[in-house]
XYZ file of N, CA and C in Angstrom:
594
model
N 85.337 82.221 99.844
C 84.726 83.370 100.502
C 83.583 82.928 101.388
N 83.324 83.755 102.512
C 82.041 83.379 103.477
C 80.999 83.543 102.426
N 79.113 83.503 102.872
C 78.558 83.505 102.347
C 78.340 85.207 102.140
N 77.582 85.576 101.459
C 77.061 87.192 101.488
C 76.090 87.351 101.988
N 76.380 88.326 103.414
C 75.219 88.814 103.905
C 74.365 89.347 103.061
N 72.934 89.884 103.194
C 72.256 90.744 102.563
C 72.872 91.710 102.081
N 72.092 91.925 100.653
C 72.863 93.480 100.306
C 72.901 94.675 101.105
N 73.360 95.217 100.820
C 73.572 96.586 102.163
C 72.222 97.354 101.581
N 71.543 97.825 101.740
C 70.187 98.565 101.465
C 70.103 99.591 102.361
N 69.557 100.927 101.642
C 69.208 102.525 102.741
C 68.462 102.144 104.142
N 67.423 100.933 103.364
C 66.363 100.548 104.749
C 66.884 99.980 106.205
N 68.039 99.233 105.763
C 68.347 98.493 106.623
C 69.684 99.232 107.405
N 69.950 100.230 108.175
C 70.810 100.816 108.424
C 71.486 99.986 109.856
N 72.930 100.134 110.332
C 73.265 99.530 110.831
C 72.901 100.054 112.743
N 72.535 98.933 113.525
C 72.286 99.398 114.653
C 73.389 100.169 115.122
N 73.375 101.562 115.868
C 74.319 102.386 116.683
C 74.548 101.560 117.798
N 73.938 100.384 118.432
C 74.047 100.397 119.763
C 75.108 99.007 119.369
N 75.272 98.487 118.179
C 76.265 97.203 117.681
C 77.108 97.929 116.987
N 78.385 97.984 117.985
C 79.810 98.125 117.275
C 80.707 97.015 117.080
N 79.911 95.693 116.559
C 80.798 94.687 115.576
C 81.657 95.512 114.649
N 82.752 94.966 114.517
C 83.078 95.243 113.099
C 82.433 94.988 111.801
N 82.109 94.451 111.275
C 80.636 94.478 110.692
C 79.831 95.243 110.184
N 79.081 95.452 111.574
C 78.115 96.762 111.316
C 78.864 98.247 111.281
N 80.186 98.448 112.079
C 81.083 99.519 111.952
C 81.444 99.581 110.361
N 81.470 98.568 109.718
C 81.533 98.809 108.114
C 80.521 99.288 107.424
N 78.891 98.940 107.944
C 78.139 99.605 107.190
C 77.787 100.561 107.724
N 77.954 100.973 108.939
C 77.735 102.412 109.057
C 78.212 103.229 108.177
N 79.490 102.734 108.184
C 80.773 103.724 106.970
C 80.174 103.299 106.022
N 79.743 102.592 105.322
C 79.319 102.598 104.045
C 78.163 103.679 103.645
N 77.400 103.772 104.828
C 75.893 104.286 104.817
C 76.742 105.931 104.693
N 77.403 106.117 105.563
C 77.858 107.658 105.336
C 78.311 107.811 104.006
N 79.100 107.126 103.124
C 79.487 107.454 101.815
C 78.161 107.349 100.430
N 77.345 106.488 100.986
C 76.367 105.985 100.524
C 75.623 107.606 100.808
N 75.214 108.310 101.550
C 74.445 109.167 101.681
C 75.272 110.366 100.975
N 76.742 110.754 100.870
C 77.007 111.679 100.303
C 76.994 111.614 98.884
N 76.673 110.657 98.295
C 76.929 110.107 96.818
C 76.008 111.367 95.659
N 74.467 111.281 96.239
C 73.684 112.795 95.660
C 73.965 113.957 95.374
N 75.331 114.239 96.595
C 75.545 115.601 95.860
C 75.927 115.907 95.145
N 76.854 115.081 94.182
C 77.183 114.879 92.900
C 76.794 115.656 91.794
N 75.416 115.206 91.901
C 74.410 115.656 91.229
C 74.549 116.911 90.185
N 75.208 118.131 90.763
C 75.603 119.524 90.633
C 77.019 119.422 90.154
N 77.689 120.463 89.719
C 79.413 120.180 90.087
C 80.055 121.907 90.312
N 78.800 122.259 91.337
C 79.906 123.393 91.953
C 80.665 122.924 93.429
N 81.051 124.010 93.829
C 81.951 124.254 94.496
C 81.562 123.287 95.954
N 80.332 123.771 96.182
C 79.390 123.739 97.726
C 79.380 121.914 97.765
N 78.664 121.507 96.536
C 78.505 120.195 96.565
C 79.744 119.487 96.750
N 81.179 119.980 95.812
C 82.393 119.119 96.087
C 82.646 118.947 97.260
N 82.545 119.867 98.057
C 83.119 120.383 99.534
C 82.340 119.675 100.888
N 80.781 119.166 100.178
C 80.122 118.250 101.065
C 80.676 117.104 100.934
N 80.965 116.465 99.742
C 81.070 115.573 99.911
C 82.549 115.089 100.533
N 83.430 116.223 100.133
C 84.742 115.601 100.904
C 84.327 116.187 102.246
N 83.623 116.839 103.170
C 83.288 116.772 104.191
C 82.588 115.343 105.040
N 82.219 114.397 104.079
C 81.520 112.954 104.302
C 82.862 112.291 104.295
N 83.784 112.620 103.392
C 84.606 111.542 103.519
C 85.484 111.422 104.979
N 86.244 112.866 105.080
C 86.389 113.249 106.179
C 86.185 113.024 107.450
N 84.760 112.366 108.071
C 83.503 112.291 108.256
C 84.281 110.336 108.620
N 83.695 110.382 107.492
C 84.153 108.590 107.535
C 85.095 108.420 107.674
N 86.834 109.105 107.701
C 87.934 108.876 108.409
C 88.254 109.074 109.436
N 87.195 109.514 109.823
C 87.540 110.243 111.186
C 86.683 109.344 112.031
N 85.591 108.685 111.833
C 84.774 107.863 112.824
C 84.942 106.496 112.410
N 85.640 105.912 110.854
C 85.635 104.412 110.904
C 86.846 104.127 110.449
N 88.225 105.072 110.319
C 89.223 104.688 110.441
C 90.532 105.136 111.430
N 91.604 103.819 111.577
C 92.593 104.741 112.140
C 93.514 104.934 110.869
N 93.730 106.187 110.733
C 94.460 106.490 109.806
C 96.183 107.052 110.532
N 95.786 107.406 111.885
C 96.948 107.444 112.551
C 97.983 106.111 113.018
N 97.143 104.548 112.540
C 97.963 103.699 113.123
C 98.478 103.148 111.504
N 97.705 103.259 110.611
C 97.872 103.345 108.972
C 99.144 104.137 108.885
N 99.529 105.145 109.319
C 100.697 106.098 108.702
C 101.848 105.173 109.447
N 101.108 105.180 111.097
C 102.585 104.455 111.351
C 103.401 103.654 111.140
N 102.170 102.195 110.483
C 102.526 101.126 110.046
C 103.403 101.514 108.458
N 102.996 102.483 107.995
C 103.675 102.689 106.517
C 105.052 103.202 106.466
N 105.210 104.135 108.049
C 106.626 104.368 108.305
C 107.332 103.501 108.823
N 107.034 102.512 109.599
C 107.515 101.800 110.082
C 108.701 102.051 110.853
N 110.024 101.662 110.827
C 110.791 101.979 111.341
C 111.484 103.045 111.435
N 111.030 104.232 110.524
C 111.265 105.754 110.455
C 110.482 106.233 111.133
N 109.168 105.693 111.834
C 108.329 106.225 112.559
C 109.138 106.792 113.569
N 109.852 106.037 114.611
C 110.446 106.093 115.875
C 111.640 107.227 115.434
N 112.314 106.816 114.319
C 113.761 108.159 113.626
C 112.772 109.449 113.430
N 112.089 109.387 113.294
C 111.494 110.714 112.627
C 111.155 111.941 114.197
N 111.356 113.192 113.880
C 110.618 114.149 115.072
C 108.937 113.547 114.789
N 108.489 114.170 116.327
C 106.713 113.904 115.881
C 106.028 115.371 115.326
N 107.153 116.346 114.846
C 106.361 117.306 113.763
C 106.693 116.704 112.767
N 107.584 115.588 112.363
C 107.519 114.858 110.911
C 106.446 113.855 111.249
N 105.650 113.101 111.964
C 104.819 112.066 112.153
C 103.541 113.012 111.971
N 103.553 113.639 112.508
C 102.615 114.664 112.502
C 102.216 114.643 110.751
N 103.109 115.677 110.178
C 102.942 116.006 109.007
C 102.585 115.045 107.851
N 103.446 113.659 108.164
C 102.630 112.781 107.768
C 101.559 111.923 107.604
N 101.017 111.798 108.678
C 99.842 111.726 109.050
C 98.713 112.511 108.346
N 98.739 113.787 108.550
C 97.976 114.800 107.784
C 98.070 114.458 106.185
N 99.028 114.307 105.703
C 99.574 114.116 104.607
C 98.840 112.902 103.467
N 99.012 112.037 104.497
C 97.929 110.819 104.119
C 97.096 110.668 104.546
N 96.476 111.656 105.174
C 94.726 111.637 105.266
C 94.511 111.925 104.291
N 94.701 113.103 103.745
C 94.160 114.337 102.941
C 94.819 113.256 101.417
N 95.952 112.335 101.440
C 95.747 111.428 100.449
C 94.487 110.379 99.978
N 94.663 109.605 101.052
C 93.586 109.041 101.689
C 91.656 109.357 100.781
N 91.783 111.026 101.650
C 90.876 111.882 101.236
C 90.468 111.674 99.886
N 91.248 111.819 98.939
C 91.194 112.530 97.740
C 90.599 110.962 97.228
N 91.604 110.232 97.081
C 91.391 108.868 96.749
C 89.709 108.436 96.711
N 89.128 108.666 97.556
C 87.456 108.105 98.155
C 86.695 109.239 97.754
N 86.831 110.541 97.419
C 86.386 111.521 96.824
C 86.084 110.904 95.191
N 87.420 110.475 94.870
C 87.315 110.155 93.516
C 86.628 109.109 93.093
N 86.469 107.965 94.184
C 86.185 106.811 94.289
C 84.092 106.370 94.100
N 83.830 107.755 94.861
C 82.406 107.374 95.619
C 81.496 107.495 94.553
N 82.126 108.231 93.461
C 80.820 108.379 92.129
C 80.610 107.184 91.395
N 81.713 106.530 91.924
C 81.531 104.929 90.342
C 81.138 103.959 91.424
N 80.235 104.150 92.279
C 80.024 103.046 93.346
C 78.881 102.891 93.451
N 77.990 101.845 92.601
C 76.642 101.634 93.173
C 76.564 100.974 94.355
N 75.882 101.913 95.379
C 75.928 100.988 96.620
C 74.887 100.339 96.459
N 73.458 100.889 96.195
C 72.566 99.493 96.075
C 73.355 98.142 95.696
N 74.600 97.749 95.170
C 75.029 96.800 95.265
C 76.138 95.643 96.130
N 76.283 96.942 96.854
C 77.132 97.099 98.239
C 77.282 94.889 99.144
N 77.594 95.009 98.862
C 77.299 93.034 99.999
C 78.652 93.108 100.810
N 78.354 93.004 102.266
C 79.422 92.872 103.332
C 79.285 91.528 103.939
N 80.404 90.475 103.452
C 80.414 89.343 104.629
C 79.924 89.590 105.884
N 79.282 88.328 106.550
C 79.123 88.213 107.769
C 80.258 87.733 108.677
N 80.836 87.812 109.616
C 81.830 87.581 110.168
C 81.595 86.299 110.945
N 82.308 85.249 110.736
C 82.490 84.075 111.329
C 83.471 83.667 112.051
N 84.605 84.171 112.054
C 85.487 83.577 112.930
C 85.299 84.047 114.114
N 86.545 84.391 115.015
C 86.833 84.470 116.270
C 87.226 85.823 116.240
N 85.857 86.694 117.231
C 86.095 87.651 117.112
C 87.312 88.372 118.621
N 87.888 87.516 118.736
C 89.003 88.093 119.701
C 90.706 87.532 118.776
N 90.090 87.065 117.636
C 91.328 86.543 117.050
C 91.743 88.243 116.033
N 92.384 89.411 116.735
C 92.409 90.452 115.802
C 93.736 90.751 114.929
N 93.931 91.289 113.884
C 92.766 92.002 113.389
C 92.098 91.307 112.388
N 90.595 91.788 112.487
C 89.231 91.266 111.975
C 89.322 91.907 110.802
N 88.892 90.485 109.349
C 89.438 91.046 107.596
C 87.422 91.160 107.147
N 87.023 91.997 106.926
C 85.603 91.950 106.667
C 85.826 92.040 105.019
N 85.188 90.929 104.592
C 85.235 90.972 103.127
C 83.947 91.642 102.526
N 84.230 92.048 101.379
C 82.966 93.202 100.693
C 83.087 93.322 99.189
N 82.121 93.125 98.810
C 81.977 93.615 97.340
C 80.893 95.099 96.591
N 81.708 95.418 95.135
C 80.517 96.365 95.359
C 80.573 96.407 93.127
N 79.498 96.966 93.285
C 79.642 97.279 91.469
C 80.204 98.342 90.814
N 80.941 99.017 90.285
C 81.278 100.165 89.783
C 80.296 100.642 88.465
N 80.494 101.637 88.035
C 79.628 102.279 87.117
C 79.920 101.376 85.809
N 81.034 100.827 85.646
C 81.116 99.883 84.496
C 80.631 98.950 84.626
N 79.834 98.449 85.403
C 79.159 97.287 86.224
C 80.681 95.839 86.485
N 81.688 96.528 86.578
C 82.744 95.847 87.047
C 82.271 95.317 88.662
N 82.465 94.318 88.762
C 82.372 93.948 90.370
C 83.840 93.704 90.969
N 84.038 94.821 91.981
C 85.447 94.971 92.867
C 85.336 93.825 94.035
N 85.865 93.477 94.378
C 85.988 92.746 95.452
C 87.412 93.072 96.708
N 87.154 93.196 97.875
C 88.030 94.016 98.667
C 88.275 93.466 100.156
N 89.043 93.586 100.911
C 88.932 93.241 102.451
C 89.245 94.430 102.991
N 88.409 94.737 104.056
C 89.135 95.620 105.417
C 89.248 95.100 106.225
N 90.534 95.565 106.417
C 91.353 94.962 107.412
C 91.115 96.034 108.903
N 90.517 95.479 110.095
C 90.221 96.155 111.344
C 90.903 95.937 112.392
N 90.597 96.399 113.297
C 90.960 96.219 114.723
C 90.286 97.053 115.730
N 90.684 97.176 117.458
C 89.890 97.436 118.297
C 90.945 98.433 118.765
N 90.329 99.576 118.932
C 91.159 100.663 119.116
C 90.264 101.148 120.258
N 90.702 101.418 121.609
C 89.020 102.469 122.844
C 88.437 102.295 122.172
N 87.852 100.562 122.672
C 86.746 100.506 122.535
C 85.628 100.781 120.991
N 86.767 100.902 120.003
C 86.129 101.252 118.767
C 86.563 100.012 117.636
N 85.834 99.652 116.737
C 86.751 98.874 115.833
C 86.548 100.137 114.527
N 88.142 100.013 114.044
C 88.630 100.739 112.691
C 89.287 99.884 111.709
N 89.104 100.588 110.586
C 89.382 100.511 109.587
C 90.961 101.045 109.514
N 92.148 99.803 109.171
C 93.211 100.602 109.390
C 94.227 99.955 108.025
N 93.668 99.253 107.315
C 94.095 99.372 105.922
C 93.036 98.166 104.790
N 93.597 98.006 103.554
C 92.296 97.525 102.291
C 93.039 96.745 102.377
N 92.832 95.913 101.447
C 93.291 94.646 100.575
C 92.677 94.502 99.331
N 93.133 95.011 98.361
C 92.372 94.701 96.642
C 93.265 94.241 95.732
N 92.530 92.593 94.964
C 92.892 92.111 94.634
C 94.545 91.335 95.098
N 94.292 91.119 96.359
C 95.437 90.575 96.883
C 96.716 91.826 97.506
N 96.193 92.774 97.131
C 97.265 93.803 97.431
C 96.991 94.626 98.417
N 97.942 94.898 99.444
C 97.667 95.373 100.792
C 98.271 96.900 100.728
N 96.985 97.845 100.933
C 98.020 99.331 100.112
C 98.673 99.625 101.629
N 98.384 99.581 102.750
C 99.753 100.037 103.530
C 101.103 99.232 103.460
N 101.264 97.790 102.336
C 102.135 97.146 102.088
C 102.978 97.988 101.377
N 101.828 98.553 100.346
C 102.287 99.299 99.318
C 103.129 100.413 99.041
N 102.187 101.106 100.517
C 102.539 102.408 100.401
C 104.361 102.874 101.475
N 104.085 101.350 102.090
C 105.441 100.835 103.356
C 106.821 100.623 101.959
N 106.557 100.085 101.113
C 107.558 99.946 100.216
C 107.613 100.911 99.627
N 106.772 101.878 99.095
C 107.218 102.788 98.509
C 108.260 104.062 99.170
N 107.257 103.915 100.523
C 107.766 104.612 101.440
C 109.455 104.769 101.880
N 109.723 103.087 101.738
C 110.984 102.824 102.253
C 112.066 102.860 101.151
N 111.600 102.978 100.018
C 112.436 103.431 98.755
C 113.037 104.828 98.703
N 111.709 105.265 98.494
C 111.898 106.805 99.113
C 112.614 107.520 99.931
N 112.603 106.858 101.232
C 113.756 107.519 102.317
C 114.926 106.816 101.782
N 114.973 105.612 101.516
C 116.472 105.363 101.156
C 117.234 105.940 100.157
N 116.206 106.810 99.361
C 116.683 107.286 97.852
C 117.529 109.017 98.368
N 116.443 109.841 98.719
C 116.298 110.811 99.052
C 116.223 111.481 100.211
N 116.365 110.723 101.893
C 115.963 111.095 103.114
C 114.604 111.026 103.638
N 114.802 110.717 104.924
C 112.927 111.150 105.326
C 112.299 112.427 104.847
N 112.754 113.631 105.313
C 112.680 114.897 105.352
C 111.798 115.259 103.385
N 112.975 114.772 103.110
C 112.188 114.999 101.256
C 111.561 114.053 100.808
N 111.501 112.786 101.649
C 109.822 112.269 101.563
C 108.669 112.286 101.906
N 109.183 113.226 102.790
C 107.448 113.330 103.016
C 107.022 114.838 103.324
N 108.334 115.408 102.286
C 107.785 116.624 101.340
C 107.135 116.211 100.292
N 107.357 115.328 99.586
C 107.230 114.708 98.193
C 105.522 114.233 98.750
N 105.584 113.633 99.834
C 104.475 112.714 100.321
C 103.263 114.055 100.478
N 103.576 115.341 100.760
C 102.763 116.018 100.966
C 102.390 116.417 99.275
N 103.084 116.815 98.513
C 102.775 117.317 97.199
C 101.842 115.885 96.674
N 102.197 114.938 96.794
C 100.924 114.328 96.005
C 99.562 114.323 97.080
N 99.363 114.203 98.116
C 98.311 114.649 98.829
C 97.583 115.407 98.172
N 97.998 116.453 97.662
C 97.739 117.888 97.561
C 97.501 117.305 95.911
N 97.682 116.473 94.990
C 97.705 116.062 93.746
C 98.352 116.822 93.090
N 99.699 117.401 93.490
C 100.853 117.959 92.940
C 101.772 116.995 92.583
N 102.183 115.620 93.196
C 102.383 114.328 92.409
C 102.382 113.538 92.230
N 102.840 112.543 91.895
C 102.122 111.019 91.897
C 102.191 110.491 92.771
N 101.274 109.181 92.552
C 101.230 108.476 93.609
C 99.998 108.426 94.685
């Protein structure tokens, strides 16, 4: 592994005017990092902020539209684009739920984002990161980026060696072969929605 930058800290927030990939990670961190308080409560208002942060952070530090495509892969192009569409939505709002569930067991005061050393025209750029969970488990993770207008995103993880748009591409492709596109990503919408697995 590279060395570890500084820990990610509230003080040290990432410059707006540096869109490294990099600092595009701790921005996103800093946004999840700031919704983490509302917790605090467990009505309605507070849940709804915070999946409004997550939201928030998919929408400004990932592509989640080049994520779906890569997971359809070659059904992307077979499919209508009200089925690309729907999927897309489908695995945001998966996506969503996932980092909702995720953000309470995350001490970020322990947050550490590699510094990036290679070649930053060699893309896509793997920013390695660690963080502590509430069990004081230490996760260790890569995001995997790229340069989208002028933006770098977040367009899939890597934990513990496992690449979930790998994941979610095989599951995916089981699925249509089992059952059709059409009733996969009906199926794909019901667990979104945590109606079923997966």
């Amino acid at each position: 592994l590279l060395c570890f930058a500084p820990a990610y800290s509230y003080g040290e927030r990432a410059s707006a005017t540096d869109i490294s990939p990099v600092n595009m990670v701790k921005a996103g961190v800093e946004k999840l990092a700031d919704a983490k308080p509302v917790l605090g409560g467990h009505n309605e208002n507070e849940k709804q902020d915070l999946v409004n942060a997550v939201h928030l952070f998919l929408t400004e530090h990932t592509d989640i539209h080049y994520a779906a495509r890569l997971i359809l892969s070659a059904h992307w192009d077979s499919a209508t684009p009200e089925q690309n569409d729907r999927f897309v939505v489908a695995f945001n709002d998966l996506i969503t739920n996932k980092i909702v569930i995720l953000v309470p067991d995350i001490e970020f005061e322990s947050v550490r984002i590699d510094p990036f050393l290679g070649d930053i025209e060699d893309t896509p750029i793997k920013i390695q990161a660690t963080f502590r969970n509430d069990n004081n488990q230490i996760v260790n993770f890569i995001l995997v980026t790229h340069k989208r207008e002028g933006r770098w995103l977040i367009f899939d993880v890597i934990a513990e060696g496992v690449s979930y748009v790998k994941t979610y591409r095989n599951q995916v492709n089981g699925e249509v072969a089992d059952i059709g596109l059409e009733a996969m990503i009906n199926r794909f919408e019901l667990r979104s929605t945590g109606q079923g697995n997966g």
